[in-house]
Coordinates of C-alpha atoms in Angstrom, one line a residue:
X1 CA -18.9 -8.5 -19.1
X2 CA -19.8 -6.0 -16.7
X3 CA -17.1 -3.8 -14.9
X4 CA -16.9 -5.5 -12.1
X5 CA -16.2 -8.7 -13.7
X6 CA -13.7 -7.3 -15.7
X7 CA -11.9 -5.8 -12.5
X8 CA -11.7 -9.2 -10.7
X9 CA -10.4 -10.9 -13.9
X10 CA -7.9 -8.2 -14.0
X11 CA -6.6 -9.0 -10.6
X12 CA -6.7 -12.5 -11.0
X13 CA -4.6 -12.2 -14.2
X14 CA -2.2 -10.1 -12.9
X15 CA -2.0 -12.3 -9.7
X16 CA -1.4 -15.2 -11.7
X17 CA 1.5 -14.1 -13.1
X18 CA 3.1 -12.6 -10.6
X19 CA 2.6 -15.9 -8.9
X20 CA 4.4 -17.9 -11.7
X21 CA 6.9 -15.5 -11.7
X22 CA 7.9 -15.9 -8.4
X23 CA 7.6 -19.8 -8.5
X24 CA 10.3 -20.0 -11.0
X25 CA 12.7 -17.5 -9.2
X26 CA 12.4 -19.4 -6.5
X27 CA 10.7 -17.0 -4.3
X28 CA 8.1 -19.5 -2.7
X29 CA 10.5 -21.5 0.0
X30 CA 10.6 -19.7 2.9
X31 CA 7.8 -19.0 5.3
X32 CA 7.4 -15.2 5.2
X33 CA 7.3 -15.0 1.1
X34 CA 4.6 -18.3 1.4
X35 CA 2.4 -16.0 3.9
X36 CA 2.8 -12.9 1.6
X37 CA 1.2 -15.0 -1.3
X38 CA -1.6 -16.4 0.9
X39 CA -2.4 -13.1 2.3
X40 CA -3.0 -11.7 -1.6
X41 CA -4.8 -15.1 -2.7
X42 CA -7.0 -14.6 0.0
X43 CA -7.6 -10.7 -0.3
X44 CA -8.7 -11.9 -4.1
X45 CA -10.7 -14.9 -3.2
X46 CA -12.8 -12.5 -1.3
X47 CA -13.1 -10.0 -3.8
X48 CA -13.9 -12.7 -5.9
X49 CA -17.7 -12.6 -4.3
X50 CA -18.2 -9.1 -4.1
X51 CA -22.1 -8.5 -5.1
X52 CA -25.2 -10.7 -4.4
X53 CA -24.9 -12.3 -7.5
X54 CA -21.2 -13.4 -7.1
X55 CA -22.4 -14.6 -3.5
X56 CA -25.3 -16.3 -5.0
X57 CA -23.3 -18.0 -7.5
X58 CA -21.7 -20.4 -4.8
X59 CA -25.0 -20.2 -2.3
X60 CA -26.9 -22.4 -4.6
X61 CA -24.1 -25.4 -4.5
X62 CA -25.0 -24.8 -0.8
X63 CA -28.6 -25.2 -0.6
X64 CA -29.0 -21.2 -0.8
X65 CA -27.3 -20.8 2.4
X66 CA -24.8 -18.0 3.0
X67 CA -21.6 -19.9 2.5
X68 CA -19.8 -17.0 0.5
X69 CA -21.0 -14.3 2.7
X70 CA -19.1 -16.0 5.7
X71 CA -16.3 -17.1 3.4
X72 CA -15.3 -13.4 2.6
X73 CA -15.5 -12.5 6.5
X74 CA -13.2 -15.0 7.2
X75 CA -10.9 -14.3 3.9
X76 CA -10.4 -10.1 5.4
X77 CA -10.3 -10.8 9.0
X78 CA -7.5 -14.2 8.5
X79 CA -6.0 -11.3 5.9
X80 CA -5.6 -8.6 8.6
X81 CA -4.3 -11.3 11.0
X82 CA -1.6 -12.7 8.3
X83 CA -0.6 -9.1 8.0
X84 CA 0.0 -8.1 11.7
X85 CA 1.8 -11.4 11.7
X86 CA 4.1 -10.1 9.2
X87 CA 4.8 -6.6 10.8
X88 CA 5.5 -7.9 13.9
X89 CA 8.2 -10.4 12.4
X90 CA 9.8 -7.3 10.5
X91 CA 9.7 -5.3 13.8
X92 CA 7.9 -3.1 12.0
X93 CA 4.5 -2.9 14.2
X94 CA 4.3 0.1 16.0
X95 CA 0.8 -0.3 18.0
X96 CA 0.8 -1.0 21.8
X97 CA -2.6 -2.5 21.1
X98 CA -2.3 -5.7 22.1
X99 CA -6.1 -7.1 21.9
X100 CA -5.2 -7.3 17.7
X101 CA -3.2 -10.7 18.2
X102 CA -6.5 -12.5 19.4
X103 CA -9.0 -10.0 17.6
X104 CA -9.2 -12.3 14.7
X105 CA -9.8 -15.4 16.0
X106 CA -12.5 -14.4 18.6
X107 CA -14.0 -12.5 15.0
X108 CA -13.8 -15.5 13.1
X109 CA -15.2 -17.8 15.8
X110 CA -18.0 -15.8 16.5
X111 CA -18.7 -15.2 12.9
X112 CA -18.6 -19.2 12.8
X113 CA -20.7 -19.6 15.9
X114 CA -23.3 -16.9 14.0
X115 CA -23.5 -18.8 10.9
X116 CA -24.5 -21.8 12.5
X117 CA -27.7 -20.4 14.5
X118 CA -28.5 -18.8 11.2
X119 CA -28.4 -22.5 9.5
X120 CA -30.5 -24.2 12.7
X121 CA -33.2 -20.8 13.5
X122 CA -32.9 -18.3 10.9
X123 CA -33.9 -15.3 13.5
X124 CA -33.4 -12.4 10.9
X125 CA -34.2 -12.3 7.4
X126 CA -31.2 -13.2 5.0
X127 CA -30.6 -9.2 4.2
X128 CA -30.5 -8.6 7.5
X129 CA -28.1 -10.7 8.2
X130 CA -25.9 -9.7 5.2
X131 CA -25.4 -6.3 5.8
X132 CA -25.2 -7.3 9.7
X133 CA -22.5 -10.2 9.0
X134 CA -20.5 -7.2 6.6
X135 CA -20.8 -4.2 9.1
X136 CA -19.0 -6.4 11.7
X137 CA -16.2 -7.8 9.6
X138 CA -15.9 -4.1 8.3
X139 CA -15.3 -3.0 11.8
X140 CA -13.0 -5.6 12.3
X141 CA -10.7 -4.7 9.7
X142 CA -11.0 -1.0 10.8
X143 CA -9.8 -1.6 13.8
X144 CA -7.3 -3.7 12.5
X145 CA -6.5 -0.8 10.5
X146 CA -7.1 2.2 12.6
X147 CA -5.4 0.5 15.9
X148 CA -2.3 -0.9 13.6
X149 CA -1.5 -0.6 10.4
X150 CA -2.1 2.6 9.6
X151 CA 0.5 3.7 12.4
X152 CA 3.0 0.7 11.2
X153 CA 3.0 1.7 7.5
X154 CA 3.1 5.0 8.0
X155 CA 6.8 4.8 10.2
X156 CA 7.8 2.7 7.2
X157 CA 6.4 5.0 4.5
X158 CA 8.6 8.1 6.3
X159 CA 11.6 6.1 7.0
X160 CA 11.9 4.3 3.7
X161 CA 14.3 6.4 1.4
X162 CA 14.2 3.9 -2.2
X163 CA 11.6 5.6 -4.7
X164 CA 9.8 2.4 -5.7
X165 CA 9.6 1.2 -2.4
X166 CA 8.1 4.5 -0.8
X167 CA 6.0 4.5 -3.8
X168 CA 4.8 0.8 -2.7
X169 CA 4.1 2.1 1.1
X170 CA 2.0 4.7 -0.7
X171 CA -0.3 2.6 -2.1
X172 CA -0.5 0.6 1.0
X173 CA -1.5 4.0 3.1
X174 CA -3.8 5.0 0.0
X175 CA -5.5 1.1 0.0
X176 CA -6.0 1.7 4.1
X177 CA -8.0 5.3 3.5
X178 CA -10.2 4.2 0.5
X179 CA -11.3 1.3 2.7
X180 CA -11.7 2.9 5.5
X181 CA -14.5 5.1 3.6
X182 CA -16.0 2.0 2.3
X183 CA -16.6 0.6 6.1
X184 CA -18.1 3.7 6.8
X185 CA -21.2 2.6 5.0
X186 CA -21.6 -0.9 5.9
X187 CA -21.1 -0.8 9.6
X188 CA -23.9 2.4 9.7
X189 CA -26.0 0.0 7.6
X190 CA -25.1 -3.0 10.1
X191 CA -26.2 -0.5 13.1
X192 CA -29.2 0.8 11.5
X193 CA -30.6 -2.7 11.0
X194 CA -30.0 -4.1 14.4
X195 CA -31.8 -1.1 15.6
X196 CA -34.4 -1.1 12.8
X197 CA -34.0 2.5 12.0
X198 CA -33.4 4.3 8.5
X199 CA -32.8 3.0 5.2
X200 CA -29.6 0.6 5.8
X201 CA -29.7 -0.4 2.0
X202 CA -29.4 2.8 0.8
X203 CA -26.6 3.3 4.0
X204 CA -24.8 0.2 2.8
X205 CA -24.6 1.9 -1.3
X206 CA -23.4 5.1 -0.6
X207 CA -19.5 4.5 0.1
X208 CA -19.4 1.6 -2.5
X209 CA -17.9 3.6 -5.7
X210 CA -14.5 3.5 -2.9
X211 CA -14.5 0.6 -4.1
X212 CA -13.0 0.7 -7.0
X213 CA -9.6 2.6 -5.7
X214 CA -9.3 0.4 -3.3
X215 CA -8.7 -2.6 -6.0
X216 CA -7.0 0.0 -7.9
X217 CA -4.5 0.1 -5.0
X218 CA -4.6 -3.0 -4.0
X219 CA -3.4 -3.7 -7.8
X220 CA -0.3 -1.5 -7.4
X221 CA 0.3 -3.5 -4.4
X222 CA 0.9 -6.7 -6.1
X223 CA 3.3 -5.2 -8.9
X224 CA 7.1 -6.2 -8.0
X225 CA 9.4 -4.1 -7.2
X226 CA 11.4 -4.0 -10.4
X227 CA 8.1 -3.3 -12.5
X228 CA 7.0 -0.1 -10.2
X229 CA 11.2 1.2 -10.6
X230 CA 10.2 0.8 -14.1
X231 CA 7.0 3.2 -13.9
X232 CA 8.9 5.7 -12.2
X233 CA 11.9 5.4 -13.6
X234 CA 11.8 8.9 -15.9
X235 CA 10.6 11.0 -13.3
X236 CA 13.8 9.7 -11.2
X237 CA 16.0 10.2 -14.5
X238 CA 15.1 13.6 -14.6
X239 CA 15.9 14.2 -10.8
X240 CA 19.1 12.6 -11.3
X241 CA 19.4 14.9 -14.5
X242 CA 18.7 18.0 -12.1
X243 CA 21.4 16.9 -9.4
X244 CA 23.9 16.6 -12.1
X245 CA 23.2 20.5 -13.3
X246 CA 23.6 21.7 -9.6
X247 CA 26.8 18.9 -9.3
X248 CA 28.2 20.4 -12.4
X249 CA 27.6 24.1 -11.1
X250 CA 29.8 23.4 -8.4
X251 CA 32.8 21.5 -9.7
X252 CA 32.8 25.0 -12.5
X253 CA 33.1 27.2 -9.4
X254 CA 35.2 25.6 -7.4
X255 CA 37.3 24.2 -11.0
X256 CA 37.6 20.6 -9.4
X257 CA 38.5 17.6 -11.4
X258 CA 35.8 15.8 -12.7
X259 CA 37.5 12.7 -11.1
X260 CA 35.7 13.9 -8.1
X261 CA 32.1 13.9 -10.0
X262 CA 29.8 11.0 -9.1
X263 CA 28.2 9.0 -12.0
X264 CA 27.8 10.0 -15.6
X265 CA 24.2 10.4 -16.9
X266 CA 25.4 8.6 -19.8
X267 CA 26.5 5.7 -17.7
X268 CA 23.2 5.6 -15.6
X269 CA 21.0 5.3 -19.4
X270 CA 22.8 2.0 -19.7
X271 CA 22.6 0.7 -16.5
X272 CA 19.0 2.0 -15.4
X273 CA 19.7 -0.3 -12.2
X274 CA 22.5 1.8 -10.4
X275 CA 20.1 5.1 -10.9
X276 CA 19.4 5.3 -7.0
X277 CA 22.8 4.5 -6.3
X278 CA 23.3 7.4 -8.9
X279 CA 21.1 9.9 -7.4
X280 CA 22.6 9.3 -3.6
X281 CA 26.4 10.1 -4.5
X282 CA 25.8 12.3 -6.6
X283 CA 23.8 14.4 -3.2
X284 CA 27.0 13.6 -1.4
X285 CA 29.7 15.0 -3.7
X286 CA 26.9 18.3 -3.9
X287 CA 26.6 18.2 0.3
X288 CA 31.2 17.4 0.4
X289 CA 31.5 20.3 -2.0
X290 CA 29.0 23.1 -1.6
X291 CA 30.2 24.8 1.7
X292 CA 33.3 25.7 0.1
X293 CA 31.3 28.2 -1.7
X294 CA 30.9 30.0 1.8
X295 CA 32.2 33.3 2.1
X296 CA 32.6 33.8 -2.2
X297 CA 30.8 37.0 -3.2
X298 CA 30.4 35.5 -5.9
X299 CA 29.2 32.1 -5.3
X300 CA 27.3 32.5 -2.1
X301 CA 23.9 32.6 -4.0
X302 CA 24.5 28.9 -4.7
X303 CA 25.4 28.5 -1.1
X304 CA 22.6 29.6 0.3
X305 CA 19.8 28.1 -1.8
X306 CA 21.5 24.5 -1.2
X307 CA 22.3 25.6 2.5
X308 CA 18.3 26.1 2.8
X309 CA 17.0 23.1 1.2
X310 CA 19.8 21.2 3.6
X311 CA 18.2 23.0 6.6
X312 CA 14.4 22.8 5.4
X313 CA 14.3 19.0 4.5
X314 CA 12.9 16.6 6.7
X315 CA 14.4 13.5 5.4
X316 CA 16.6 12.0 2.6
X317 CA 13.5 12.0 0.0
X318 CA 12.8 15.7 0.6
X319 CA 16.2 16.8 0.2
X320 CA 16.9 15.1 -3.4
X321 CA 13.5 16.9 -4.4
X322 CA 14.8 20.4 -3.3
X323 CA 18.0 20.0 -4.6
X324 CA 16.7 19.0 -7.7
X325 CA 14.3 22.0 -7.8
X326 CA 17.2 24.1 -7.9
X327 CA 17.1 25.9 -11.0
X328 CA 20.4 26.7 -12.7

């Protein structure tokens, strides 16, 4: 099994259970968590045909006709119009472009109306019309992309202050770029064959080996929550770790009762759930406590470093970090 094979089975796996897994926590009834699920199965279904041969598989149940070709533009475009569906419903869409709500359905009609004069004249060669039929969904989606949800995620991506989630909008912004590059490729290929110029094959090749992060993101986009709090759940241990040195500096300078001391690290190992609940009080009893320090000879050192990462940080998220960089 080539690599490409093995990376669609992978996804299919992994989608599979997820699916199952959500079915039986009940996570299927209402309408937004049914369009989530259709958005994915469609995103795979598409990538499910990604090569000639995958294409031709299904062509020849068709009389060699470009059924699977069409079926993927339809797939990404209904995928990109699911998906401004479900930031505007969140109030999370932050474009004033407003042509996106009926970009997809004038795409997907003429992509229809295309298909058919194909069928009835056949005016261009069938690899023509592939990397013609590509180039436009491509720029489709980019403009999907470029016009609003690269702007959406990324006001999500600053304003979200859990670790797993951000680390979720991440992969989101990360699956955007790498396909971005990829449509770089086919709609220059899609140009240079309408105007005959240059080598569009070799055009349409050069931007493909984005591919592969592109699933590689899109993977990380289907993990659940709890399982991507599990991946980073040591490197947020050890921040919590580095709060509690810098917590416990204080309270030794300023001799106050460990009553006033947020969560034990001991407590947090057995409860690995409550660790971001953890990490937040334990930056408020450092930002209650530390300007006491003020004015100490002898303790204004502390003061000041946690005085500048309070001033320097931009959001929540940078100021654990530089607290937690703190070195005791």
């Amino acid at each position: 099994m080539e690599l490409r094979a093995e990376v669609i089975t992978a996804v299919w796996a992994i989608f599979i259970l997820i699916f199952m897994r959500a079915g039986l926590k009940g996570k299927l009834v209402d309408a937004p968590g049914r369009r989530m699920w259709l958005l994915f199965f469609l995103s795979i279904l598409a990538l499910s045909f990604w090569g000639r041969a995958a294409e031709a598989a299904l062509d020849q149940h068709f009389e060699g006709q470009p059924v699977a070709l069409y079926l993927k533009y339809i797939c990404l475009i209904g995928v990109c119009h699911l998906y401004l569906q479900m930031l505007q419903e969140v109030g999370s869409y932050r474009s004033r472009s407003g042509f996106l709500n009926d970009l997809a359905p004038i795409a997907i009609g003429l992509g229809l109306l295309s298909f058919v004069l194909y069928v009835l004249f056949e005016p261009i060669t069938l690899s023509e019309l592939r990397l013609i039929i590509i180039g436009a969904r491509d720029a489709v989606v980019l403009a999907f992309i470029g016009f609003g949800f690269l702007w959406s995620t990324l006001s999500m991506w600053r304003n979200e202050q859990v670790a797993a989630m951000r680390f979720k909008q991440t992969c989101i912004l990360l699956f955007f770029g790498s396909f971005a590059i990829t449509t770089l490729g086919s709609i220059s290929a899609a140009v240079m064959t309408i105007f005959r110029i240059g080598d569009a094959a070799y055009a349409a090749q050069v931007f493909q080996p984005f591919v592969y992060p592109t699933v590689l993101f899109f993977m990380l986009m289907l993990f659940p929550h709890r399982w991507i709090a599990l991946l980073i759940y040591p490197q947020r241990l050890y921040t919590f770790y580095r709060l509690k040195r810098v917590e416990r500096l204080i309270m030794d300078q300023l001799d106050t009762s460990a009553a006033l001391q947020s969560r034990s690290l001991g407590a947090v190992w057995r409860q690995p759930e409550r660790l971001e609940m953890a990490i937040y009080q334990t930056v408020i009893v450092i930002l209650d406590c530390y300007p006491i320090l003020n004015g100490a000879p002898a303790k204004g050192r502390l003061y000041a470093r946690i005085e500048q990462c309070v001033t320097h940080s931009i959001d929540y998220s940078d100021l654990v970090l530089a607290l937690a960089a703190i070195r005791t």
